[in-house]
Amino acid sequence: MTIGAVTVIVIHLVLAVLLSPVLIGVMRTTRARLEGRVGGGIRQPWRDLRKLLAKQPTRAPGSTPVLTLAPILLMASSLVLCALIPFVSTVALTSVPGDLFVVVGVLLLGTVALALLGLESGTAFGGMGSSRHMVIAALVEPTVLLSIYALSVPAGTSALAAIVRARLADPASLLNPASLLAIFALVVVVIAETGRLPVDNPSTHLELTMIHEAMILESGGRDLGWLELGSWLRLTALLGLVANLALPWGIAQDAAPLGLLVGVAAITGKLLLLGAALAAVEVFIAKLRLFRVPELLAGSFVLAFLSVSASYLVF
Amino acid sequence: MSRLDPPEVIRVDRERLVETIAAQLAGGLRLGLVAAHEDRPSTSDARFRIVHVLLGADGRRVEVVVEIPRAGAWLPTLAGVSYPAGRFEREMRDLYGIVPRDHPQPYRLVRHGHWPTGYHPMLADADPNPDFGADAGFPFAEVTGKGVYEIPVGPVHAGLIEPGHFRFSVVGETIVRMYQRLYFAHRGVEKLFEGRPAAEGIALAERISGDTAVGHSLAFAMAVEDALGIEVAERERLVRALLVECERLYNHINDIGAIINDTGFGIVNQHAARLRETLLRHNERLTGHRLLRGAIRIGGADLLDRPDLALVAAVADEAAELARISTEHPMVANRLDTTAVLPPDQARSLGVLGYVARASGIRVDARADQPFADLGDGFHVVTAEAGDVRARFDVRVGEIAVSARLVADLAVRIQALERSSAVLELAGPGAGLGVVEAWRGTLVHRVEVGADGNLTRVKVVDPSFCTWPALGIALADTIVPDFPLANKSFNLSYAGNDL
């Protein structure tokens, strides 16, 4: 079983690293085409990444090791996230639980690394980005916790793999109101956490409006490459989690080769479709005024809370 | 309608300057331009002559002229009676060394820290290539208090925009004070005009601010014609009015896309860019240049082709649809409404111009106040009351419709008139004024031509010069992430201001 679990984790990591630039490419291209632009193409993020990773970083004199460590930390936390979240198979290492509390903790680790990086640069933009990012993180993390917790109630366990397996075994539970509320709350916080519209505009060049981009303004070359890939992996991991919680079909229950192959194909399809759908929705919405973002996130928290209450009433 | 009446000239000494200007302002005129002139330099009788141009809403023009000796030149400050006057005085002090006495804001405006002490570039004996020192810095008024921090932005910006430095003092996300430092794009345009033949000034005027090629070249041409007593035929005046509207159309459509793009609703910007490109290609067919350069000449204006009225109407319809889609979108509307309000009383006392003034309910438009051609029934001044980003957006949308209608009307009227060909004799001396409602607002040029037909002094006032201070006022209680939106809704020219 351990060898199977290790195989699954390796597949998760390789798949996530290969798939995340494609996912970003699909999202950007979808948005470009819907807006009537040609766009850079699906492979552009991959080309950007290759270029950045080959470049020497420029670091300000007097900067501390945080500048070097934060990208590594973000990258590491994103990879751990990808390893823990059941993408392809529900087989998990028994010694390392893919527990929802662990997942939220690892997520926060990456958030903190980014915020420290923003402060490290010592510029007004970086600090501004970090402060906004922490405000949003403080509102997002409880909702992530609550909404997955709501899904864990019927499964009777907080291990993500077990939750997905339980949902797969009982498809009727996918449509019960508690589950739908929790999934919706999760989608909202995933959008906020990964810096997409309407919370943050990933395609803006205006420093004063930025959140995520403001923190990484001072990074360049390799550092920026790792930060970009780390953020993309985060998006991939969170979207993958939503996809497999909402539509668990296709995920393998063991480590058999055929099942894994189907699992890889299923998650790839689900992720790209979800990404394209997210990008398509972004065309039709604008960015919220910063002070209204907490209203949105508080709303999603309320949904998650209702979902938890409903879970106890229903089961 | 032909040329407007020549200005009433009032000569005063500096003791009576303040009361004279105050009386004119009380009579409903506004200060449009202040130009200093250095008469008989390098003689023992060297003097400064300062011309204050006041413009009325009924075509009235008054020039208040004051002469002072060059040595130890000073003037009583007018800052107490007119805010724009105080800014003109600061500009004059930096460029000519004329000291406004008892000025409430005795700070430099044009000059940067690295200019040599006592260097006044507009003086005849100024070294064209002075020894610029290291940047001596530029102190900002510091806002202190618990939790106040500063955000410096620029002069190099992330987008393809002009250079300007903004210093925000912020508490949390709320802007307490915004200070702008401009004049990074100071090229000495006014000095470049001096000594050139009047006809050659057109090419320079077109390049003062790239997006206002028609506005600046027309104001310059009208000022030269006014100075030399040249009559412009009806047809040429209508062609000029048409060109001004073409310029307004493509710039306003660009602004609509840019404002909405800053709310994150990018698709509107894509379509606005497409419409702008359609208009730029139309411009090229009309004048041979996408930005309408080369169409205005002294004594006339030329079109290479008839305007494609169906195209202009279709573009205006699509722009109206884009604006409707944007303002009916609740998330976009929420970003525009009540953001960066410029209250009418502030707008009036600051002397703002153009769509910024009209969005705050001030009906100032040189097409109505100082007309050079009869625009017919299709023209009306678009105003709004709220003074927020939404109002500035709506005024632009309204003006697009008016401009498209004017283009159609004017094209028909131009067709009915014969092309005239008069040979011009450009001989001076003379002084004249050109007032044009360019797309950003009222643009004033004052030109003096010597006896040999060469320019001796050109003073340019871009509407941006008068409107820039209002941006900081409108930002009170605005949050930092809304600044780009507020700035885009003003969309002031750096090059036109810095000269």
Coordinates of C-alpha atoms in Angstrom, one line a residue, chain A residues 31 34-37 124-125 128 131-132 197-198 201 205-209 282-292, chain B residues 149-153 158-159 168 173 262-267 270 329 331-332 334-335 337 339 479-484:
Chain A
R31 CA -10.3 35.1 -21.7
L34 CA -13.8 35.8 -25.5
E35 CA -12.6 39.4 -25.4
G36 CA -11.7 39.2 -29.1
R37 CA -8.0 39.1 -28.7
A124 CA 5.3 50.9 -0.3
F125 CA 3.8 48.6 -2.9
M128 CA 0.5 47.4 0.7
S131 CA -1.4 44.0 4.2
R132 CA -4.3 43.5 1.7
L197 CA -11.4 38.6 -10.4
P198 CA -13.5 40.0 -8.7
N201 CA -7.1 41.5 -11.2
H205 CA -0.3 46.8 -14.5
L206 CA -1.6 49.4 -11.9
E207 CA 0.5 48.9 -8.8
L208 CA -1.9 50.8 -6.5
T209 CA -4.7 48.3 -7.1
E282 CA -14.1 36.6 -15.4
V283 CA -14.9 38.2 -18.8
F284 CA -18.3 39.2 -17.5
I285 CA -17.4 40.6 -14.1
A286 CA -15.5 43.6 -12.9
K287 CA -13.2 44.0 -9.9
L288 CA -14.9 44.8 -6.6
R289 CA -14.1 47.9 -4.7
L290 CA -11.5 46.7 -2.1
F291 CA -13.7 47.6 0.9
R292 CA -16.5 45.4 -0.6
Chain B
Y149 CA 2.5 56.2 5.7
E150 CA 3.7 57.4 2.3
I151 CA 3.4 55.7 -1.1
P152 CA 5.6 57.2 -3.8
V153 CA 4.5 56.4 -7.3
A158 CA 4.0 50.6 -15.2
G159 CA 1.8 51.6 -18.1
F168 CA 0.3 59.7 -1.3
E173 CA -6.3 52.5 2.5
D262 CA -9.5 50.0 -14.6
T263 CA -12.5 48.4 -13.0
G264 CA -11.2 45.1 -14.4
F265 CA -14.0 44.9 -17.0
G266 CA -11.4 44.5 -19.8
I267 CA -13.7 43.5 -22.7
Q270 CA -10.9 45.8 -26.2
H329 CA -23.3 46.4 -15.1
M331 CA -20.2 45.9 -10.3
V332 CA -18.8 48.4 -12.8
N334 CA -20.5 50.5 -8.2
R335 CA -16.9 51.3 -8.9
D337 CA -20.5 55.9 -8.7
T339 CA -15.7 57.7 -6.5
I479 CA -9.1 54.8 -1.3
V480 CA -5.7 54.0 -2.7
P481 CA -6.9 51.2 -5.1
D482 CA -9.4 53.6 -6.6
F483 CA -6.7 56.2 -7.5
P484 CA -6.0 54.8 -11.0

